[in-house]
Short mmCIF file of C-alpha atoms in Angstrom, two decimals:
data_model
loop_
_atom_site.label_atom_id
_atom_site.label_comp_id
_atom_site.label_asym_id
_atom_site.label_seq_id
_atom_site.Cartn_x
_atom_site.Cartn_y
_atom_site.Cartn_z
CA MET A 124 -7.59 -57.86 71.74
CA HIS A 125 -8.61 -58.82 75.27
CA GLY A 126 -10.86 -55.77 75.53
CA ALA A 127 -12.62 -56.64 72.28
CA THR A 128 -13.08 -60.25 73.41
CA LEU A 129 -14.46 -59.16 76.79
CA SER A 130 -16.91 -56.71 75.23
CA GLY A 131 -17.96 -59.41 72.77
CA TRP A 132 -18.73 -61.86 75.56
CA LEU A 133 -20.64 -59.20 77.48
CA LEU A 134 -22.75 -58.65 74.39
CA VAL A 135 -23.32 -62.40 74.07
CA VAL A 136 -24.40 -62.68 77.72
CA LEU A 137 -26.75 -59.70 77.42
CA CYS A 138 -28.45 -61.02 74.29
CA ALA A 139 -28.62 -64.60 75.59
CA ALA A 140 -30.16 -63.55 78.91
CA THR A 141 -32.72 -61.43 77.07
CA GLY A 142 -33.55 -64.27 74.69
CA VAL A 143 -33.95 -66.80 77.51
CA TYR A 144 -36.27 -64.48 79.45
CA CYS A 145 -38.39 -63.89 76.33
CA LEU A 146 -38.47 -67.64 75.73
CA LEU A 147 -39.76 -68.23 79.27
CA ARG A 148 -42.27 -65.42 78.84
CA MET A 149 -43.47 -67.00 75.61
CA ARG A 150 -44.18 -70.27 77.44
CA ALA A 151 -46.06 -68.43 80.19
CA CYS A 152 -48.20 -66.19 77.95
CA ALA A 153 -50.84 -66.74 75.31
CA GLY A 154 -52.20 -65.13 72.18
CA GLU A 155 -50.60 -62.00 70.78
CA GLU A 156 -48.27 -61.60 73.76
CA ARG A 157 -46.95 -65.11 73.19
CA ARG A 158 -46.20 -64.42 69.52
CA ALA A 159 -44.41 -61.16 70.37
CA ALA A 160 -42.31 -62.91 73.05
CA GLY A 161 -41.40 -65.65 70.59
CA GLY A 162 -40.15 -63.15 68.04
CA GLU A 163 -38.10 -61.36 70.68
CA ALA A 164 -36.65 -64.67 71.93
CA LEU A 165 -35.54 -65.54 68.40
CA MET A 166 -34.01 -62.09 68.02
CA GLY A 167 -32.12 -62.22 71.32
CA LEU A 168 -30.74 -65.75 70.93
CA GLY A 169 -29.84 -65.13 67.29
CA MET A 170 -27.96 -61.97 68.22
CA ALA A 171 -26.12 -63.86 70.97
CA VAL A 172 -24.84 -66.46 68.52
CA MET A 173 -24.05 -63.80 65.93
CA ALA A 174 -21.97 -61.79 68.44
CA LEU A 175 -19.68 -64.67 69.49
CA PRO A 176 -16.05 -63.40 69.39
CA ALA A 177 -14.12 -64.86 66.47
CA THR A 178 -10.96 -65.08 68.57
CA VAL A 179 -12.64 -67.77 70.68
CA VAL A 180 -15.31 -69.33 68.45
CA ALA A 181 -14.60 -69.49 64.72
CA GLN A 182 -17.83 -69.64 62.77
CA PRO A 183 -17.96 -71.23 59.30
CA GLY A 184 -18.21 -69.01 56.27
CA TRP A 185 -21.76 -70.16 55.49
CA SER A 186 -23.05 -69.18 58.93
CA TRP A 187 -24.04 -65.72 57.67
CA ALA A 188 -26.33 -67.30 55.11
CA VAL A 189 -28.09 -69.10 57.96
CA TYR A 190 -28.43 -65.82 59.87
CA ALA A 191 -29.80 -64.13 56.78
CA ALA A 192 -32.38 -66.88 56.29
CA VAL A 193 -33.47 -66.83 59.95
CA PHE A 194 -33.76 -63.07 60.23
CA GLY A 195 -35.28 -62.84 56.77
CA GLY A 196 -38.04 -65.20 57.88
CA ALA A 197 -38.48 -63.16 61.08
CA ALA A 198 -38.76 -60.01 58.94
CA LEU A 199 -41.55 -61.58 56.87
CA PHE A 200 -43.36 -62.57 60.06
CA GLY A 201 -42.90 -59.05 61.43
CA LEU A 202 -44.17 -57.56 58.17
CA ALA A 203 -47.35 -59.63 58.38
CA GLY A 204 -47.87 -58.58 62.00
CA ALA A 205 -47.18 -54.92 61.26
CA ALA A 206 -49.65 -54.96 58.37
CA ARG A 207 -52.40 -56.41 60.59
CA ARG A 208 -51.78 -54.71 63.92
CA GLY A 209 -48.86 -52.26 63.67
CA GLY A 210 -47.51 -51.13 67.04
CA HIS A 211 -44.55 -53.12 68.33
CA HIS A 212 -44.68 -55.42 65.29
CA LEU A 213 -43.28 -52.52 63.26
CA HIS A 214 -40.32 -52.24 65.63
CA HIS A 215 -39.80 -56.00 65.42
CA LEU A 216 -39.81 -55.71 61.62
CA VAL A 217 -37.13 -53.01 61.76
CA GLY A 218 -35.04 -55.15 64.12
CA SER A 219 -35.26 -58.21 61.87
CA LEU A 220 -34.33 -56.16 58.81
CA ALA A 221 -31.40 -54.64 60.72
CA MET A 222 -30.07 -58.09 61.62
CA LEU A 223 -30.61 -59.29 58.04
CA TYR A 224 -28.69 -56.24 56.80
CA MET A 225 -25.80 -56.91 59.20
CA ALA A 226 -25.65 -60.57 58.21
CA VAL A 227 -25.39 -59.65 54.52
CA ALA A 228 -22.90 -56.84 55.21
CA MET A 229 -20.67 -59.08 57.30
CA ALA A 230 -20.71 -61.76 54.62
CA ALA A 231 -19.22 -59.31 52.09
CA PRO A 232 -15.60 -59.95 51.05
CA VAL A 233 -14.43 -56.73 52.71
CA ALA A 234 -15.64 -58.02 56.07
CA GLN A 235 -14.35 -61.58 55.82
CA GLY A 236 -11.27 -62.64 57.75
CA ALA A 237 -11.99 -60.72 60.94
CA HIS A 238 -15.28 -62.22 62.10
CA SER A 239 -17.29 -59.82 60.04
CA GLY A 240 -16.17 -56.64 61.68
CA HIS A 241 -17.13 -57.64 65.23
CA ALA A 242 -13.52 -58.34 66.12
CA THR A 243 -11.69 -55.49 64.39
CA GLY A 244 -14.34 -53.06 63.22
CA THR A 245 -13.76 -53.71 59.51
CA ALA A 246 -15.86 -51.35 57.40
CA GLY A 247 -18.86 -52.92 55.78
CA GLY A 248 -22.41 -52.20 54.73
CA ILE A 249 -23.87 -48.99 53.35
CA PRO A 250 -22.90 -45.97 55.49
CA VAL A 251 -26.20 -44.13 54.93
CA LEU A 252 -28.26 -47.18 55.88
CA THR A 253 -26.05 -47.95 58.86
CA GLY A 254 -26.36 -44.36 60.03
CA GLY A 255 -30.14 -44.42 59.64
CA LEU A 256 -30.42 -47.59 61.72
CA LEU A 257 -28.10 -46.14 64.36
CA LEU A 258 -30.27 -43.04 64.54
CA TYR A 259 -33.45 -45.10 64.86
CA TYR A 260 -32.09 -47.30 67.64
CA THR A 261 -30.50 -44.39 69.48
CA VAL A 262 -33.86 -42.62 69.59
CA TYR A 263 -35.54 -45.87 70.66
CA VAL A 264 -33.03 -46.38 73.49
CA LEU A 265 -33.50 -42.83 74.75
CA ARG A 266 -37.30 -43.09 74.65
CA ALA A 267 -37.32 -46.50 76.35
CA GLY A 268 -34.90 -45.28 79.00
CA ALA A 269 -37.10 -42.25 79.66
CA ARG A 270 -40.13 -44.51 80.10
CA LEU A 271 -38.24 -46.62 82.64
CA ALA A 272 -37.02 -43.62 84.62
CA PRO A 273 -39.08 -42.96 87.76
CA ALA A 274 -41.35 -39.92 87.59
CA PRO A 275 -40.18 -36.98 89.75
CA SER A 276 -42.15 -36.65 92.96
CA ALA A 277 -44.07 -33.44 93.45
CA GLY A 278 -43.30 -31.30 96.48
CA PRO A 279 -45.78 -30.61 99.25
CA VAL A 280 -48.72 -28.48 98.18
CA PRO A 281 -50.13 -26.12 100.82
CA GLY A 282 -53.83 -26.42 101.45
CA PRO A 283 -56.38 -28.76 102.98
CA VAL A 284 -55.19 -32.25 103.81
CA THR A 285 -57.02 -35.00 101.93
CA VAL A 286 -56.92 -38.56 103.19
CA THR A 287 -57.33 -41.18 100.46
CA VAL A 288 -58.08 -44.80 101.25
CA THR A 289 -56.84 -47.16 98.54
CA VAL A 290 -58.23 -50.65 98.20
CA THR A 291 -55.92 -52.99 96.31
CA VAL A 292 -57.65 -55.63 94.22
CA PRO A 293 -55.41 -58.30 92.66
CA VAL A 294 -55.80 -58.34 88.90
CA THR A 295 -54.35 -60.98 86.63
CA SER A 296 -53.49 -59.96 83.09
CA GLY A 297 -53.48 -63.45 81.75
CA PRO A 298 -52.41 -67.03 82.43
CA GLY A 299 -49.02 -67.78 83.86
CA PRO A 300 -46.84 -66.22 86.56
CA ALA A 301 -47.02 -62.53 87.36
CA TRP A 302 -43.47 -61.81 86.18
CA ALA A 303 -44.42 -62.81 82.64
CA HIS A 304 -46.90 -59.93 82.43
CA ARG A 305 -44.81 -57.12 83.93
CA PRO A 306 -44.50 -54.43 81.22
CA GLU A 307 -41.33 -52.93 82.71
CA LEU A 308 -39.47 -56.23 82.34
CA THR A 309 -40.60 -56.52 78.73
CA LEU A 310 -39.41 -52.96 78.09
CA VAL A 311 -36.05 -53.73 79.71
CA CYS A 312 -35.60 -56.69 77.36
CA ARG A 313 -36.41 -54.57 74.32
CA LEU A 314 -34.08 -51.86 75.56
CA SER A 315 -31.28 -54.41 76.02
CA MET A 316 -31.69 -55.73 72.48
CA ALA A 317 -31.74 -52.18 71.11
CA LEU A 318 -28.48 -51.40 72.93
CA ALA A 319 -26.95 -54.62 71.58
CA THR A 320 -28.05 -53.68 68.06
CA VAL A 321 -26.39 -50.28 68.41
CA ALA A 322 -23.17 -51.97 69.54
CA MET A 323 -23.25 -54.35 66.57
CA LEU A 324 -24.04 -51.58 64.07
CA VAL A 325 -21.11 -49.50 65.31
CA THR A 326 -18.70 -52.31 64.42
CA LEU A 327 -19.76 -52.38 60.75
#
């Protein structure tokens, strides 16, 4: 019981921290980057509320309908973005549909009474669909982790010594502070939400 509550709170903290960072990034960015950060902020904060342990915070029975409406709207927004530009909007669409699916699955009668499977792991949802989403997010986590891993340094190469002089020119990628435009931080946030999604899917 205590272990499940602790892991639930860790999941809440992870999703909330990710959502807050994306919210700050949304305020500091503009254009397409701002819209992407807003969608990720909604996803992170929504997941944080959704993952609250039932042993501490009892959510009303209609809360899953609210989650379904919020993530359903996010899925429509992601669908429009994926149709126009593709790229990360497609991943955002998959994430919104995954959260919509979990909200509907956890609202089913088989999952009621134990905080929708988060507390006790009550079976719910469609096994094939759950497995497909787990496979997708597992591959995404592995690929994102590989992109964050530092590249191996090459050993010394015998031959003539070449001296290279590098001139550093500050380049700004857009308005706002520099941290808002660091791609590795954005990737870490997306990786964190993918890990949280895997953890939530496993409990179905």
